[in-house]
Short mmCIF file of C-alpha atoms in Angstrom, two decimals:
data_model
loop_
_atom_site.label_atom_id
_atom_site.label_comp_id
_atom_site.label_asym_id
_atom_site.label_seq_id
_atom_site.Cartn_x
_atom_site.Cartn_y
_atom_site.Cartn_z
CA MET A 1 7.66 -32.46 32.08
CA SER A 2 8.94 -29.31 29.94
CA THR A 3 12.28 -28.30 28.22
CA LYS A 4 13.56 -24.85 27.78
CA MET A 5 15.28 -23.79 24.65
CA ASN A 6 17.19 -20.49 24.28
CA LEU A 7 16.58 -18.45 21.07
CA ARG A 8 19.97 -16.75 21.00
CA ASP A 9 22.57 -18.88 22.52
CA ARG A 10 22.90 -21.76 19.90
CA SER A 11 26.52 -21.64 19.64
CA PRO A 12 29.40 -21.54 22.42
CA MET A 13 30.23 -17.92 22.06
CA SER A 14 28.80 -14.92 20.40
CA SER A 15 30.07 -13.09 17.75
CA SER A 16 30.28 -9.77 19.79
CA TRP A 17 32.37 -11.94 22.27
CA VAL A 18 34.67 -12.85 19.46
CA TRP A 19 35.00 -9.56 18.30
CA LYS A 20 35.81 -7.94 21.86
CA LYS A 21 38.62 -10.29 22.27
CA LYS A 22 40.18 -10.01 18.88
CA LEU A 23 39.76 -6.04 18.93
CA PRO A 24 43.28 -5.45 21.49
CA ARG A 25 45.26 -7.81 19.20
CA PHE A 26 43.96 -6.10 15.98
CA LEU A 27 45.10 -2.69 17.30
CA ALA A 28 48.58 -4.03 18.27
CA ALA A 29 49.17 -5.57 15.02
CA ALA A 30 48.27 -2.25 12.98
CA CYS A 31 50.58 -0.28 15.33
CA LEU A 32 53.34 -2.65 14.64
CA ILE A 33 52.91 -2.83 10.92
CA GLY A 34 52.53 1.07 10.98
CA THR A 35 56.14 1.66 12.63
CA LEU A 36 58.11 -0.98 10.49
CA LEU A 37 56.44 0.78 7.49
CA PHE A 38 57.75 4.17 8.95
CA PHE A 39 61.10 2.83 8.77
CA ILE A 40 61.51 0.86 5.66
CA GLY A 41 59.23 2.92 3.38
CA PRO A 42 60.79 6.75 2.82
CA ARG A 43 58.60 7.24 0.37
CA ILE A 44 55.46 6.42 1.94
CA ASN A 45 53.05 9.30 2.87
CA HIS A 46 53.50 8.90 6.73
CA HIS A 47 50.68 11.21 7.65
CA LYS A 48 48.11 9.52 5.32
CA LEU A 49 49.32 6.12 6.75
CA GLU A 50 48.72 7.33 10.39
CA GLU A 51 45.48 8.44 8.81
CA ASP A 52 44.54 5.31 7.40
CA ILE A 53 45.70 3.20 10.63
CA VAL A 54 43.42 5.60 12.76
CA GLN A 55 40.38 5.14 10.42
CA ALA A 56 41.07 1.20 10.55
CA ALA A 57 40.97 1.15 14.09
CA SER A 58 37.84 3.55 14.26
CA ASP A 59 35.96 1.33 11.77
CA THR A 60 36.97 -1.56 13.74
CA ALA A 61 35.66 -0.25 16.96
CA LYS A 62 32.48 0.60 15.04
CA THR A 63 32.09 -2.80 13.80
CA VAL A 64 32.59 -3.85 17.45
CA ALA A 65 30.02 -1.39 18.75
CA ASP A 66 27.88 -2.19 16.08
CA ILE A 67 27.52 -5.91 17.02
CA THR A 68 27.69 -5.48 20.75
CA ALA A 69 24.64 -3.06 20.30
CA GLN A 70 22.39 -5.92 19.39
CA PRO A 71 19.41 -6.43 21.48
CA PRO A 72 19.29 -8.38 24.38
CA PRO A 73 18.66 -12.01 24.30
CA ALA A 74 15.09 -12.85 24.12
CA GLU A 75 13.41 -14.63 27.26
CA ASN A 76 13.50 -18.67 26.87
CA ILE A 77 10.57 -20.29 25.25
CA THR A 78 9.10 -23.02 27.36
CA VAL A 79 8.40 -26.18 24.80
CA THR A 80 6.25 -28.63 26.43
CA SER A 81 6.58 -32.52 25.94
CA LYS A 82 3.23 -32.51 24.38
CA VAL A 83 4.88 -30.94 21.38
CA GLY A 84 6.26 -33.82 19.37
CA CYS A 85 8.49 -31.91 16.86
CA GLU A 86 10.97 -29.20 17.14
CA PRO A 87 9.30 -26.02 16.21
CA ASP A 88 10.99 -22.78 14.64
CA LEU A 89 11.93 -20.89 17.62
CA ASP A 90 12.47 -17.67 15.64
CA VAL A 91 8.60 -18.01 14.60
CA LEU A 92 7.64 -18.65 17.96
CA GLU A 93 9.39 -15.36 19.27
CA ARG A 94 8.08 -13.46 16.66
CA LEU A 95 4.33 -14.56 17.37
CA GLY A 96 4.87 -13.64 21.11
CA VAL A 97 4.88 -17.20 22.01
CA LYS A 98 6.32 -17.71 25.50
CA LYS A 99 5.22 -21.45 26.16
CA LEU A 100 4.15 -23.85 23.54
CA SER A 101 1.82 -26.81 24.35
CA LYS A 102 0.79 -27.76 20.65
CA TYR A 103 1.97 -26.96 17.22
CA VAL A 104 0.48 -28.20 13.96
CA ARG A 105 1.41 -27.20 10.38
CA ARG A 106 -0.44 -27.91 7.61
CA GLU A 107 -0.66 -27.17 3.62
CA VAL A 108 -3.59 -25.78 1.91
CA ILE A 109 -3.94 -26.05 -1.98
CA ALA A 110 -6.56 -23.37 -3.24
CA VAL A 111 -8.26 -24.58 -6.37
CA GLN A 112 -10.75 -22.43 -8.61
CA ALA A 113 -13.78 -23.47 -8.25
CA PRO A 114 -15.73 -23.79 -11.57
CA MET A 115 -18.72 -21.60 -9.96
CA ASN A 116 -18.96 -19.11 -7.12
CA PRO A 117 -18.74 -21.27 -4.16
CA PRO A 118 -21.07 -20.59 -1.29
CA LEU A 119 -19.92 -18.46 1.75
CA THR A 120 -19.76 -21.68 4.00
CA GLN A 121 -18.25 -24.64 2.30
CA VAL A 122 -19.01 -27.77 4.36
CA LEU A 123 -16.09 -30.72 4.06
CA GLU A 124 -15.99 -34.16 4.72
CA THR A 125 -12.38 -33.93 5.92
CA PRO A 126 -11.43 -33.04 9.54
CA LEU A 127 -8.93 -30.37 9.62
CA PHE A 128 -7.02 -31.60 12.57
CA ASP A 129 -6.22 -35.23 12.10
CA LYS A 130 -6.59 -37.92 14.74
CA HIS A 131 -3.46 -37.55 17.02
CA SER A 132 -3.58 -33.61 16.86
CA ILE A 133 -7.00 -33.06 17.96
CA GLY A 134 -6.53 -33.20 21.81
CA TRP A 135 -3.63 -31.64 23.73
CA ARG A 136 -2.02 -35.06 24.08
CA ALA A 137 -1.46 -37.56 21.28
CA PRO A 138 -3.38 -40.98 21.86
CA GLU A 139 -0.65 -44.06 22.48
CA ASN A 140 -1.64 -45.67 19.28
CA ALA A 141 -1.40 -42.48 17.02
CA GLU A 142 1.26 -42.21 14.49
CA PRO A 143 3.53 -39.29 15.20
CA LEU A 144 3.60 -35.99 13.27
CA GLN A 145 6.08 -35.41 10.51
CA SER A 146 9.70 -34.12 11.93
CA ASP A 147 8.17 -30.40 11.15
CA CYS A 148 4.82 -30.86 12.68
CA SER A 149 2.90 -31.04 9.66
CA ILE A 150 0.25 -33.17 8.78
CA ALA A 151 1.14 -34.76 5.91
CA THR A 152 -2.30 -34.76 3.88
CA PRO A 153 -2.70 -31.22 2.62
CA LEU A 154 -6.29 -29.80 2.13
CA THR A 155 -7.79 -29.00 -1.07
CA LEU A 156 -10.33 -25.69 -0.54
CA GLN A 157 -12.35 -24.45 -3.37
CA VAL A 158 -11.89 -20.61 -3.89
CA PRO A 159 -13.76 -18.07 -6.35
CA ARG A 160 -11.76 -17.09 -9.50
CA PRO A 161 -9.94 -14.22 -8.44
CA VAL A 162 -10.19 -10.99 -10.25
CA GLU A 163 -6.67 -10.67 -12.51
CA HIS A 164 -6.83 -7.09 -12.96
CA ILE A 165 -9.15 -4.12 -11.92
CA ASP A 166 -9.22 -0.56 -13.27
CA ALA A 167 -10.62 1.76 -10.49
CA SER A 168 -9.39 4.69 -11.89
CA HIS A 169 -12.75 6.47 -11.57
CA PHE A 170 -12.54 6.70 -7.98
CA ASP A 171 -10.27 9.33 -5.97
CA PHE A 172 -9.84 9.34 -2.36
CA GLY A 173 -8.92 11.79 0.20
CA VAL A 174 -7.63 11.80 3.72
CA ALA A 175 -6.66 14.21 6.25
CA THR A 176 -4.23 12.89 8.65
CA THR A 177 -0.53 13.42 9.74
CA LEU A 178 2.28 12.08 7.98
CA ASP A 179 3.34 9.34 10.51
CA ARG A 180 -0.34 8.09 10.62
CA LEU A 181 -0.44 8.09 6.49
CA ASN A 182 2.78 6.36 6.21
CA GLU A 183 1.83 3.60 8.75
CA SER A 184 -1.43 3.22 6.61
CA LEU A 185 0.31 2.77 3.32
CA ASP A 186 0.97 -0.84 4.01
CA ALA A 187 -2.81 -1.18 4.32
CA PHE A 188 -3.80 0.97 1.33
CA THR A 189 -1.60 -1.02 -1.20
CA HIS A 190 -4.22 -4.06 -0.95
CA TRP A 191 -6.67 -2.11 -2.30
CA ALA A 192 -5.17 1.32 -4.26
CA GLY A 193 -1.90 -0.43 -5.08
CA ASN A 194 -1.73 -0.64 -9.13
CA THR A 195 -5.57 -0.46 -9.15
CA GLY A 196 -5.57 3.41 -10.87
CA VAL A 197 -7.13 5.04 -7.79
CA ARG A 198 -5.46 8.19 -6.68
CA ILE A 199 -5.31 9.26 -3.04
CA PHE A 200 -5.16 12.84 -1.95
CA ALA A 201 -3.96 13.30 1.31
CA LEU A 202 -3.91 16.69 3.33
CA ILE A 203 -1.44 16.71 6.45
CA GLU A 204 0.21 18.85 8.64
CA PRO A 205 3.48 20.55 7.32
CA ASP A 206 6.32 18.12 7.72
CA ARG A 207 9.69 17.91 5.84
CA ARG A 208 9.82 14.12 5.58
CA VAL A 209 6.80 14.06 2.72
CA PRO A 210 9.43 13.03 0.02
CA GLU A 211 10.08 10.02 2.04
CA VAL A 212 6.58 8.73 2.25
CA LEU A 213 5.96 9.60 -1.75
CA ALA A 214 8.92 7.43 -2.37
CA LYS A 215 7.58 4.22 -0.36
CA ALA A 216 4.01 4.86 -2.01
CA GLU A 217 5.69 5.00 -5.21
CA ARG A 218 7.43 1.69 -4.30
CA LEU A 219 3.88 0.09 -3.48
CA GLY A 220 2.36 1.07 -6.59
CA ILE A 221 0.14 3.89 -5.05
CA GLN A 222 -0.61 7.01 -6.55
CA LEU A 223 -0.55 9.21 -3.50
CA PHE A 224 -0.76 13.08 -3.90
CA VAL A 225 0.35 14.88 -0.50
CA THR A 226 -0.47 18.69 0.20
CA GLU A 227 0.81 20.30 3.58
CA SER A 228 -1.72 22.30 5.21
CA GLY A 229 -1.74 24.31 8.39
CA GLU A 230 -5.56 24.17 9.12
CA GLU A 231 -6.93 22.51 12.36
CA TYR A 232 -7.82 18.79 11.79
CA GLN A 233 -11.98 19.22 11.14
CA THR A 234 -11.23 22.12 8.86
CA ARG A 235 -8.80 20.28 6.83
CA TYR A 236 -11.04 17.29 6.79
CA PHE A 237 -13.80 19.66 4.85
CA SER A 238 -11.27 21.04 2.94
CA LEU A 239 -11.07 17.77 1.15
CA VAL A 240 -14.42 18.32 -0.58
CA SER A 241 -12.75 21.22 -2.48
CA HIS A 242 -9.40 19.81 -2.70
CA LEU A 243 -10.98 16.36 -4.38
CA ALA A 244 -13.13 18.99 -6.78
CA HIS A 245 -10.06 20.80 -7.97
CA ASN A 246 -8.33 17.62 -8.76
CA LEU A 247 -11.22 15.93 -10.58
CA ARG A 248 -9.90 14.17 -14.18
CA GLU A 249 -11.97 13.28 -17.14
CA GLU A 250 -12.53 9.46 -15.98
CA THR A 251 -13.70 10.52 -12.04
CA ARG A 252 -17.06 9.36 -11.09
CA TRP A 253 -16.44 9.26 -7.57
CA SER A 254 -14.67 11.25 -4.78
CA CYS A 255 -14.46 9.38 -1.42
CA ILE A 256 -13.47 10.63 1.83
CA ILE A 257 -11.73 7.82 4.29
CA ASP A 258 -10.14 8.00 7.46
CA ASP A 259 -6.74 6.65 7.52
CA ASP A 260 -7.88 3.62 9.04
CA THR A 261 -10.64 3.02 6.32
CA PHE A 262 -9.94 -0.49 4.95
CA PHE A 263 -11.52 -2.12 1.87
CA LEU A 264 -11.16 -5.69 1.51
CA SER A 265 -11.92 -5.75 -2.49
CA ILE A 266 -11.53 -2.96 -4.75
CA SER A 267 -13.22 -5.20 -7.83
CA ALA A 268 -16.16 -5.64 -5.10
CA LEU A 269 -15.88 -2.04 -4.59
CA VAL A 270 -16.34 -1.27 -8.18
CA GLU A 271 -19.00 -3.73 -8.82
CA ALA A 272 -21.09 -2.31 -6.17
CA PHE A 273 -20.94 1.31 -7.62
CA GLU A 274 -22.15 0.18 -10.90
CA HIS A 275 -25.42 -0.01 -9.51
CA TYR A 276 -25.46 3.82 -8.58
CA ASP A 277 -25.99 6.51 -11.18
CA HIS A 278 -22.69 8.63 -10.83
CA THR A 279 -24.35 11.07 -13.31
CA GLN A 280 -26.81 12.71 -10.61
CA GLN A 281 -26.07 14.31 -7.56
CA MET A 282 -25.49 10.95 -5.00
CA TYR A 283 -24.46 10.59 -1.64
CA VAL A 284 -23.55 7.12 -0.81
CA GLY A 285 -22.19 5.94 2.77
CA GLY A 286 -22.64 3.69 5.59
CA VAL A 287 -24.37 4.42 8.87
CA SER A 288 -22.96 3.27 12.46
CA GLU A 289 -24.29 -0.43 13.49
CA SER A 290 -25.08 1.60 16.70
CA VAL A 291 -27.98 3.41 17.45
CA ALA A 292 -26.61 5.11 20.11
CA GLN A 293 -23.84 6.93 17.65
CA ILE A 294 -26.73 8.01 15.08
CA GLY A 295 -28.21 9.60 18.18
CA LEU A 296 -25.20 11.33 18.81
CA PHE A 297 -24.02 12.42 15.18
CA GLY A 298 -27.48 12.29 12.96
CA LEU A 299 -28.30 10.12 10.07
CA MET A 300 -25.38 10.66 7.98
CA GLY A 301 -22.42 8.81 5.97
CA PHE A 302 -20.00 7.66 8.71
CA GLY A 303 -16.67 8.88 7.78
CA GLY A 304 -14.67 5.67 8.61
CA ALA A 305 -16.97 3.36 6.55
CA GLY A 306 -16.27 5.70 3.56
CA VAL A 307 -18.05 8.83 2.18
CA PHE A 308 -18.67 8.64 -1.34
CA LEU A 309 -19.70 11.64 -3.55
CA SER A 310 -20.63 11.78 -7.21
CA ARG A 311 -18.93 13.97 -9.41
CA PRO A 312 -22.12 16.48 -9.88
CA LEU A 313 -22.46 16.61 -6.40
CA ILE A 314 -19.03 17.28 -5.17
CA GLU A 315 -18.82 20.00 -8.00
CA GLN A 316 -21.75 21.33 -6.20
CA LEU A 317 -20.53 21.49 -2.80
CA SER A 318 -17.22 22.94 -4.10
CA LYS A 319 -18.82 26.22 -5.54
CA PRO A 320 -17.23 28.83 -3.41
CA GLU A 321 -20.21 30.11 -1.78
CA VAL A 322 -21.65 26.83 -0.97
CA PHE A 323 -18.17 25.46 0.38
CA ASP A 324 -17.59 28.86 2.42
CA ALA A 325 -20.80 28.42 4.01
CA CYS A 326 -20.45 24.91 4.98
CA GLN A 327 -16.83 25.31 6.19
CA GLN A 328 -18.25 27.85 8.64
CA MET A 329 -20.59 25.12 10.12
CA VAL A 330 -19.47 24.03 13.85
CA TYR A 331 -19.55 20.41 13.17
CA THR A 332 -17.18 17.48 13.02
CA GLY A 333 -15.96 16.52 9.37
CA ASP A 334 -18.11 13.98 8.50
CA ARG A 335 -21.33 15.48 10.02
CA ARG A 336 -20.22 18.98 8.20
CA ILE A 337 -20.52 17.03 4.84
CA SER A 338 -23.96 15.59 5.64
CA LEU A 339 -25.25 18.83 6.64
CA CYS A 340 -23.78 20.80 3.25
CA VAL A 341 -25.50 17.84 1.32
CA TYR A 342 -28.72 18.18 2.81
CA GLN A 343 -28.83 21.95 2.89
CA TYR A 344 -27.17 22.99 -0.38
CA SER A 345 -27.97 19.88 -2.90
CA ASP A 346 -30.81 17.66 -3.98
CA ALA A 347 -29.17 14.52 -2.72
CA SER A 348 -30.05 12.54 0.45
CA LEU A 349 -28.05 9.57 1.86
CA THR A 350 -28.04 6.41 0.06
CA ILE A 351 -27.05 3.66 2.58
CA ASP A 352 -24.67 0.84 1.22
CA HIS A 353 -24.88 -1.53 4.11
CA ARG A 354 -21.56 -3.32 3.11
CA LEU A 355 -19.92 0.21 4.08
CA ARG A 356 -18.90 -0.53 7.88
CA GLN A 357 -18.03 1.93 10.35
CA LEU A 358 -17.93 -1.16 12.99
CA ASP A 359 -18.37 1.33 16.15
CA PHE A 360 -17.38 -1.99 18.41
CA ARG A 361 -15.08 -2.14 21.50
CA GLY A 362 -13.34 -5.10 22.33
CA ASP A 363 -13.99 -8.42 20.70
CA ALA A 364 -15.04 -7.92 16.98
CA SER A 365 -14.83 -11.94 16.55
CA GLY A 366 -18.63 -12.47 15.99
CA PHE A 367 -18.91 -9.89 12.92
CA PHE A 368 -15.74 -11.30 11.39
CA GLU A 369 -17.11 -15.01 11.90
CA ALA A 370 -20.61 -14.56 10.86
CA ALA A 371 -21.99 -15.98 7.46
CA ARG A 372 -22.27 -12.98 5.82
CA PRO A 373 -21.10 -11.45 2.56
CA LEU A 374 -17.72 -9.96 2.36
CA PRO A 375 -18.04 -6.07 3.66
CA LEU A 376 -16.85 -3.67 1.17
CA SER A 377 -15.33 -1.44 4.33
CA VAL A 378 -13.97 -1.66 7.59
CA HIS A 379 -13.01 0.84 10.19
CA HIS A 380 -11.56 0.96 13.78
CA TRP A 381 -9.52 -2.13 13.44
CA LYS A 382 -6.64 -0.68 15.03
CA SER A 383 -8.08 1.36 17.66
CA TRP A 384 -11.57 0.56 18.70
CA PHE A 385 -10.58 -3.49 18.43
CA HIS A 386 -7.60 -5.13 16.98
CA THR A 387 -7.70 -7.33 13.74
CA ASP A 388 -4.64 -6.68 11.59
CA MET A 389 -6.35 -6.16 8.04
CA THR A 390 -3.13 -6.04 6.29
CA LYS A 391 -2.48 -9.59 7.92
CA LEU A 392 -5.70 -10.58 7.15
CA SER A 393 -5.38 -9.75 3.68
CA GLN A 394 -2.43 -11.30 2.82
CA VAL A 395 -3.83 -14.55 1.55
CA SER A 396 -5.76 -13.07 -1.44
CA GLU A 397 -1.92 -13.08 -2.99
CA VAL A 398 -2.85 -16.98 -3.42
CA CYS A 399 -6.56 -17.13 -3.61
CA GLY A 400 -7.68 -13.60 -4.61
CA ASP A 401 -9.82 -10.94 -2.52
CA SER A 402 -12.93 -12.86 -2.58
CA CYS A 403 -11.67 -15.67 -0.68
CA LEU A 404 -11.01 -13.43 2.32
CA LEU A 405 -13.21 -14.44 5.45
CA ARG A 406 -14.88 -17.40 3.25
CA LYS A 407 -16.02 -20.05 5.83
CA PHE A 408 -14.92 -23.83 5.83
CA ARG A 409 -16.34 -26.06 8.34
CA PHE A 410 -14.52 -29.27 8.75
CA ALA A 411 -16.13 -32.67 9.76
CA ASP A 412 -14.01 -32.52 13.10
CA GLY A 413 -16.35 -29.52 13.94
CA TRP A 414 -13.70 -26.70 13.31
CA THR A 415 -14.78 -23.62 11.01
CA LEU A 416 -11.79 -21.89 9.45
CA THR A 417 -12.75 -18.07 8.61
CA ASN A 418 -9.66 -17.41 6.01
CA GLY A 419 -7.63 -14.88 7.48
CA PHE A 420 -9.42 -14.45 10.73
CA SER A 421 -10.05 -17.34 13.14
CA ILE A 422 -10.35 -21.19 13.65
CA ILE A 423 -13.04 -22.01 16.10
CA LYS A 424 -15.19 -24.87 17.26
CA TYR A 425 -18.42 -23.55 18.95
CA SER A 426 -19.82 -25.08 21.93
CA LYS A 427 -22.77 -25.98 19.87
CA GLU A 428 -22.86 -26.45 16.63
CA LEU A 429 -24.97 -24.10 14.45
CA SER A 430 -26.93 -25.29 11.46
CA LEU A 431 -26.13 -24.42 8.05
CA ASP A 432 -28.95 -21.91 7.52
CA ASP A 433 -28.00 -20.04 10.69
CA HIS A 434 -26.75 -16.64 9.90
CA SER A 435 -26.91 -14.94 12.99
CA MET A 436 -24.21 -13.03 14.15
CA GLU A 437 -22.48 -13.45 17.52
CA LEU A 438 -22.60 -10.54 19.73
CA THR A 439 -19.35 -10.75 21.24
CA TRP A 440 -18.32 -6.80 21.30
CA ASP A 441 -19.45 -3.70 23.58
CA GLY A 442 -21.22 -0.47 22.55
CA ASP A 443 -20.61 3.05 23.49
CA HIS A 444 -23.41 5.09 25.39
CA GLY A 445 -25.12 2.28 26.66
CA ALA A 446 -25.42 0.70 23.44
CA ASN A 447 -27.30 -2.97 24.07
CA ARG A 448 -28.38 -5.99 21.79
CA GLU A 449 -31.45 -3.74 20.38
CA ALA A 450 -29.02 -0.96 19.35
CA PHE A 451 -27.04 -3.11 16.73
CA MET A 452 -30.19 -4.89 15.41
CA HIS A 453 -31.15 -2.52 12.72
CA GLU A 454 -27.80 -2.83 10.85
CA LEU A 455 -26.55 -6.52 11.93
CA GLY A 456 -29.73 -8.61 13.06
CA PRO A 457 -30.22 -11.29 13.48
CA LEU A 458 -27.77 -11.67 16.71
CA ARG A 459 -27.20 -14.31 19.26
CA GLU A 460 -25.60 -14.45 22.40
CA LYS A 461 -21.91 -14.66 23.03
CA ASP A 462 -20.61 -18.39 22.98
CA ASP A 463 -18.41 -18.27 26.37
CA GLY A 464 -18.01 -22.09 25.35
CA LYS A 465 -16.11 -21.22 22.02
CA VAL A 466 -12.50 -22.55 21.42
CA SER A 467 -10.43 -20.04 19.26
CA TYR A 468 -7.38 -19.55 17.51
CA LEU A 469 -7.07 -16.19 15.91
CA MET A 470 -4.56 -15.32 13.19
CA ALA A 471 -1.49 -13.53 14.77
CA ASP A 472 0.36 -13.10 11.67
CA SER A 473 0.71 -13.79 7.88
CA VAL A 474 3.42 -13.52 5.49
CA THR A 475 4.18 -14.05 1.78
CA ASP A 476 7.08 -16.75 1.25
CA GLY A 477 7.93 -17.17 -2.42
CA ASN A 478 4.51 -18.36 -4.07
CA GLN A 479 3.01 -19.01 -0.77
CA VAL A 480 1.33 -17.69 2.03
CA ARG A 481 1.89 -18.84 5.35
CA GLN A 482 -0.45 -17.90 8.19
CA TRP A 483 -0.15 -18.57 12.00
CA TYR A 484 -3.41 -18.96 14.13
CA ILE A 485 -3.12 -19.10 18.08
CA ARG A 486 -4.81 -20.21 20.96
CA ARG A 487 -3.47 -18.08 23.71
CA ASP A 488 -3.07 -20.01 27.32
CA GLU A 489 -0.68 -18.61 29.85
CA SER A 490 -1.30 -21.31 32.15
CA ASN A 491 -1.27 -24.54 29.73
CA GLY A 492 1.08 -22.65 26.94
CA ASP A 493 0.09 -21.53 23.71
CA ALA A 494 -1.52 -23.60 21.09
CA VAL A 495 -0.33 -22.74 17.33
CA PHE A 496 -1.98 -23.76 14.07
CA GLU A 497 0.04 -22.87 10.82
CA LEU A 498 -1.44 -22.97 7.42
CA THR A 499 0.52 -22.51 4.19
CA TRP A 500 -1.63 -21.70 0.86
CA ARG A 501 -0.58 -22.16 -2.24
CA ARG A 502 -2.52 -22.45 -5.92
CA GLN A 503 -3.06 -25.80 -7.48
#
């Protein structure tokens, strides 16, 4: 048995209907008052009064137009009888839920661990309680609270967050369009906001640059935009000389990225590059996870993972005779950089395996759910596959960057990969199993063996895995709310909401 609840029509009449009824009466009253004042008020400026009346009528009509121009009501959401409380329908609408079969909410208290906890923590408590495990609650189970909450909060240990990081010795360059740059700023702010890094963008000419610069400033991003009429591949390689021209005293590393390159933790990036000698010609990057891609483009630092050039190297590549020769190469931007490095410097590629190109198609869950250290960078997250890294990283406001993608294995067999998913495998994995589930597709005939050089050991896809994938995350005061959803068009979607707060 199901019930239907309408999201919009919660009152007998809408505000737009009321305004439509009142408008004729308002205009009639305004005309009557104007006529009376015309005869009894000889000192009044009649032309001014008529203008005021017309303006008032125009303003009223505009108000009515604004109200009646609201978007049409959303379709009804079906809430099945298996849901034991009344959920927030506005939230369900935002999450794209059309039919709801289950809603559970639970609070998480993030406690700083005295020592760095393991990547996967095993807990003795269940994630779901006894009456919310199945689709239908047992007859003898106590009901959920009126807001769908499990009464007992979860206490999870997280690493001690880095309070402030100075990354001012890093400069980043990106060649893109203004629209794509504007879309990327929300993601950039996670790692570039108030960290001292500078981002230099070469874009096609666009009159809206001041608006984007103002947004970046609000987000704490030091953004510098230069307009260029060069075609994209030329503009991409031009970042080399552009970054060299803008070196400052503290600059050690210049990095060329794509507009969908995302760094999960700027503090982890800074720590990683402490192991590289920035006083020498150093070329650091990540290769593709697919041998087929390497076969096409060569052994190079793939641009989406981030191409890092030490100060001595970028100074060498920006010498006029070197830069001009390399700019004439007929290769794509990141390949042009690699061939320029190999031809005109003493550097060779240093591969950092935590810089990730992620040449995946489709389902990337196996990568994010694997019990592996946090990657430094990810790419293709809003094109080749879809994982909203901006939403994923939201919880870092409560527990810090190093708690992202942490694994928590609960007593009832569910595993939380923080910011990404809540899953239950069809067969339980041992704690020492670090294999990665091969869930994605590869281009150009890439098969299992094509990915093993970077991602092995691998295991076959678990077709029986039950997955709640994170659909949204927002900051709500001093809390962060996450919504994980198991989509099911036939039976209805199941929603699990976690609300994180500090101890």
